[in-house]
PDB file of C-alpha atoms in Angstrom:
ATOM      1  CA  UNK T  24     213.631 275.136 114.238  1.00 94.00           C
ATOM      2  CA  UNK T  25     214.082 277.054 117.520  1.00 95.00           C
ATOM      3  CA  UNK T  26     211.314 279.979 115.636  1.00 96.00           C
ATOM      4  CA  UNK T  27     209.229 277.222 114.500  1.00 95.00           C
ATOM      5  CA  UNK T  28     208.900 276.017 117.594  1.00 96.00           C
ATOM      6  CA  UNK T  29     208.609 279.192 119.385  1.00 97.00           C
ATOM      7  CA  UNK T  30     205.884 280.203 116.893  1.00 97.00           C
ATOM      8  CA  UNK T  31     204.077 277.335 117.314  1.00 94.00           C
ATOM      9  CA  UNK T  32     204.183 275.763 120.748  1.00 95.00           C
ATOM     10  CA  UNK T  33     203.040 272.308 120.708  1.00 92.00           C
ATOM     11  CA  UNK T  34     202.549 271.930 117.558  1.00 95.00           C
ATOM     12  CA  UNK T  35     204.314 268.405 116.124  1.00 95.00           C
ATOM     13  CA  UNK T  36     207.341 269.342 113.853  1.00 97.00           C
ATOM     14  CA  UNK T  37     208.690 266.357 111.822  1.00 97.00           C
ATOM     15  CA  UNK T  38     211.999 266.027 109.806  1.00 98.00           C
ATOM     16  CA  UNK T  39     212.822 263.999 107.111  1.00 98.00           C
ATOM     17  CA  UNK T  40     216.243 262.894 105.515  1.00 98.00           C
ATOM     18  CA  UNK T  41     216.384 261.867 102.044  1.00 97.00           C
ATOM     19  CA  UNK T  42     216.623 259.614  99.249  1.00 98.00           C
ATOM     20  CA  UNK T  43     219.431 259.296  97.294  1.00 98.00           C
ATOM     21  CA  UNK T  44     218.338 260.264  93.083  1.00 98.00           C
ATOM     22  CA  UNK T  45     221.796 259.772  92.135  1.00 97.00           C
ATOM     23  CA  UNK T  46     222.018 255.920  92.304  1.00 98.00           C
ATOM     24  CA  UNK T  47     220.503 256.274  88.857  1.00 97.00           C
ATOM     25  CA  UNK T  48     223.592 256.902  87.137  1.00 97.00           C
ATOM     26  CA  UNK T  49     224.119 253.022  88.301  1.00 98.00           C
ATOM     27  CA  UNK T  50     222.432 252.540  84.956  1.00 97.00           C
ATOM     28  CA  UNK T  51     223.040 255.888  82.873  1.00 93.00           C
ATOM     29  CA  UNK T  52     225.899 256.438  82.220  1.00 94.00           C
ATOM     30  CA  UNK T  53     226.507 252.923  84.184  1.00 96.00           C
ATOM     31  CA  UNK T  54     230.174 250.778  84.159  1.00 97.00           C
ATOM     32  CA  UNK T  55     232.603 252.039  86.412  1.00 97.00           C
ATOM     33  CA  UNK T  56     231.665 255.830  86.344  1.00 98.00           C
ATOM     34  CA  UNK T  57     227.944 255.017  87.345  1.00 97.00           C
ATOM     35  CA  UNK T  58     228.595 252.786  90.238  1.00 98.00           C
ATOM     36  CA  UNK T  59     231.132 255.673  91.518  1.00 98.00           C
ATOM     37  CA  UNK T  60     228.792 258.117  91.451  1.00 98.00           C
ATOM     38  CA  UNK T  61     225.859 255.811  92.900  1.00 98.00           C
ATOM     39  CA  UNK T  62     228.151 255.023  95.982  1.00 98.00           C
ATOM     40  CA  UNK T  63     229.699 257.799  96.265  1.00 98.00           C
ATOM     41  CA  UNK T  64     226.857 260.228  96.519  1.00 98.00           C
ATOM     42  CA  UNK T  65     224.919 257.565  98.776  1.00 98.00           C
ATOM     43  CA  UNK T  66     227.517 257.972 100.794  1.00 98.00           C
ATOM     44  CA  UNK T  67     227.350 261.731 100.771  1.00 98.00           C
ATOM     45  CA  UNK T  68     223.304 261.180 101.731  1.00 98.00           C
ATOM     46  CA  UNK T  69     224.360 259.016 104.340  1.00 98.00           C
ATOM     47  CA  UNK T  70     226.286 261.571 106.157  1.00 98.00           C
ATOM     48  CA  UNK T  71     224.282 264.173 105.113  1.00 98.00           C
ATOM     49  CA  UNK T  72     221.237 261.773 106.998  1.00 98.00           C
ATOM     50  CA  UNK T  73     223.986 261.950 110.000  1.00 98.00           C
ATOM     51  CA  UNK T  74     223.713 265.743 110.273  1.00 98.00           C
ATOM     52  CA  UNK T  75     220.401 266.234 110.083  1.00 97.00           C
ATOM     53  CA  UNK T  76     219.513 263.603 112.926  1.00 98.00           C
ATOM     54  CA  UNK T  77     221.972 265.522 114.945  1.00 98.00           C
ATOM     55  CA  UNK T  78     220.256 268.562 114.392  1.00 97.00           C
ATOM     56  CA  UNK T  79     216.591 267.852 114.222  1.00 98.00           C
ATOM     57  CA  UNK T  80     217.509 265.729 117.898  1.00 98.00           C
ATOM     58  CA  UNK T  81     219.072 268.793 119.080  1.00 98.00           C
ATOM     59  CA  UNK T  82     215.717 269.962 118.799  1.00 97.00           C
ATOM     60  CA  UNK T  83     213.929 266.956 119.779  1.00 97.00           C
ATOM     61  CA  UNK T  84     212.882 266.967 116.323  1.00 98.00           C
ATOM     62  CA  UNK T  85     211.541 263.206 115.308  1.00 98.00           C
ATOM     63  CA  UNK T  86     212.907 261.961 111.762  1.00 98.00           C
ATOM     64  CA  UNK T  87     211.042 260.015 109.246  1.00 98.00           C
ATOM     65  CA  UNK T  88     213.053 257.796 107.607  1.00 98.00           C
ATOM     66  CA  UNK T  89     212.858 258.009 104.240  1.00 98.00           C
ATOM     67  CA  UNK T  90     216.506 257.060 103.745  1.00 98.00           C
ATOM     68  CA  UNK T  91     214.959 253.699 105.024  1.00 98.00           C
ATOM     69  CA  UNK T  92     212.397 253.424 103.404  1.00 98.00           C
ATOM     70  CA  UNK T  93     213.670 254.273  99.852  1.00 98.00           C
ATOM     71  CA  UNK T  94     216.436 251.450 100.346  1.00 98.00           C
ATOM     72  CA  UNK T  95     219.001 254.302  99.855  1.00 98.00           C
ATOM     73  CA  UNK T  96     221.803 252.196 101.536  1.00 98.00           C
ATOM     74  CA  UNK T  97     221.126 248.506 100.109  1.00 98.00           C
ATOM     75  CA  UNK T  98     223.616 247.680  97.303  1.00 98.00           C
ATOM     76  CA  UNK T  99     222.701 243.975  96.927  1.00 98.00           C
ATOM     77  CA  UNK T 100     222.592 242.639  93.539  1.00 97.00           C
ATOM     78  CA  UNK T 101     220.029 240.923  91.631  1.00 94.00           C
ATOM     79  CA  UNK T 102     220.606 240.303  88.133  1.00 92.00           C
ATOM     80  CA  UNK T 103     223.284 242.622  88.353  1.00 93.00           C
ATOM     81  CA  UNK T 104     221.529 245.397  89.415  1.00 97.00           C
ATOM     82  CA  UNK T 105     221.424 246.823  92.845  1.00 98.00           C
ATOM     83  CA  UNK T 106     218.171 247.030  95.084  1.00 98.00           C
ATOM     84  CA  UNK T 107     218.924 250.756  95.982  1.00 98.00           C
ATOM     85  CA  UNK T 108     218.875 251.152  91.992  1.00 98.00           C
ATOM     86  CA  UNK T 109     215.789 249.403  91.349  1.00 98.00           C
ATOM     87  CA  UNK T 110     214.163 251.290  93.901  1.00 98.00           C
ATOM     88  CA  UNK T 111     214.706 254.803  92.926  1.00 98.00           C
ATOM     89  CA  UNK T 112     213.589 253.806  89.484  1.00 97.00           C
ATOM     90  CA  UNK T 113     210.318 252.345  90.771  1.00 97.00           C
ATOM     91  CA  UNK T 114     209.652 255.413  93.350  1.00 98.00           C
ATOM     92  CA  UNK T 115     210.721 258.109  91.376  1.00 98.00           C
ATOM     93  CA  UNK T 116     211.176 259.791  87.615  1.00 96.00           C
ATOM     94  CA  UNK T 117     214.549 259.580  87.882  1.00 96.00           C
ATOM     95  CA  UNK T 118     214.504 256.486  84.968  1.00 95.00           C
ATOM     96  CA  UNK T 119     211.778 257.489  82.630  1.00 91.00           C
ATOM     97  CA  UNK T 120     212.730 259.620  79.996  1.00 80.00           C
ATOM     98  CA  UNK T 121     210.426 262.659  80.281  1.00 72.00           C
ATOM     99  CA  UNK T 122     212.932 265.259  79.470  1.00 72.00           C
ATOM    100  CA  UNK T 123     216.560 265.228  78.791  1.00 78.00           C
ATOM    101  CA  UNK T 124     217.356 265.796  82.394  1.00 82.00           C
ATOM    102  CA  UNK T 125     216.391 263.460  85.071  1.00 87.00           C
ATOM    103  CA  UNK T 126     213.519 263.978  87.093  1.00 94.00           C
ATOM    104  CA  UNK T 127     215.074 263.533  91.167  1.00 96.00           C
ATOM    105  CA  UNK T 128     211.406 264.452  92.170  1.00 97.00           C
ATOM    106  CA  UNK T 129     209.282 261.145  93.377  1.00 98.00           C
ATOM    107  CA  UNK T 130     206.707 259.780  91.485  1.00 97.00           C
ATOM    108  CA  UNK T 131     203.102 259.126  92.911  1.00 98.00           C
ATOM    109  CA  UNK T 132     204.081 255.692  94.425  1.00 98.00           C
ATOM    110  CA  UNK T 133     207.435 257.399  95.680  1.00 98.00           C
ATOM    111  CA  UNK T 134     204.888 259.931  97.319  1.00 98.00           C
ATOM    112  CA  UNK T 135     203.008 257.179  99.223  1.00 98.00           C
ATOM    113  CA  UNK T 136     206.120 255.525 100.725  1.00 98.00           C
ATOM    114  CA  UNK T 137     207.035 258.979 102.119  1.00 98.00           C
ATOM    115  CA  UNK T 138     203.382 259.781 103.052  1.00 98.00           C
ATOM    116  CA  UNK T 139     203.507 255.981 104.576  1.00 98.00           C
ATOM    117  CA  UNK T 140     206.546 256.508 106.436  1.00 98.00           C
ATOM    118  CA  UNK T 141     205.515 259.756 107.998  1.00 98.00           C
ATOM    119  CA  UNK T 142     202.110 258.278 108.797  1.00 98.00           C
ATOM    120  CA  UNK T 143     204.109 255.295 110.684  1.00 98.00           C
ATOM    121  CA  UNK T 144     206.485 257.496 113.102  1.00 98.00           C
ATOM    122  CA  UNK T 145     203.548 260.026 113.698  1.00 98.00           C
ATOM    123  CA  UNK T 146     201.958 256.578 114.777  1.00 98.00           C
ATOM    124  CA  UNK T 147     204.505 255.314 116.915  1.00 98.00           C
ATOM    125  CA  UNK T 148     204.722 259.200 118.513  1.00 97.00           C
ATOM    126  CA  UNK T 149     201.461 258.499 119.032  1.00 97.00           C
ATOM    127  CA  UNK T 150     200.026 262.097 117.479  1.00 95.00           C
ATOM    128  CA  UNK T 151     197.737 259.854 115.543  1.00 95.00           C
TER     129      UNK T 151
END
């Protein structure tokens, strides 16, 4: 960050944390197994999110949420399935069965909430 910055005075740098892909084995493999790794490796993303606000900040490096904004943290059930889970299926390929193994990329609606949520801080940064 220090070069990018030094390369490029003035120039607006933004971070972003991340999404969490793996709450789909909530539903593949699914039982206990799935929900283990779902909450486990949210948990991972959640500290992971932790880091990288300490060092973008460092920096003074903004952060777009996308943790946020993807619901990455929200376990609450409805008809048995968690928000979090229904979430990564609807934002990225992570569900559909395009390949044997699953897509963590975001799909094009997945795209516009990050595009969204980048537009918003740069926003409230006022930069545009």
């Amino acid at each position: 960050l220090a070069q990018l910055q030094a390369a490029a005075p003035g120039v607006p740098i933004i971070g972003l944390n991340y999404y969490n892909p793996n709450l789909y084995y909530w539903l593949e493999p699914g039982g206990p197994e799935g929900e283990f790794i779902a909450t486990e490796s949210t948990n991972v993303v959640l500290i992971l999110d932790g880091v990288l606000q300490q060092t973008f900040g460092a920096f003074g490096v903004p952060v777009a949420d996308i943790t946020g904004a993807f619901d990455t943290a929200d376990f609450s059930l409805r008809g048995g399935v968690p928000r979090n889970v229904r979430v990564i299926c609807q934002l990225t390929w992570m569900c559909e069965e395009v390949s044997e193994i699953p897509d963590i990329h975001p799909n094009k609606n997945g795209y516009k909430v990050i595009a969204r949520t980048v537009e918003q801080l740069l926003k409230e940064l006022g930069i545009i």
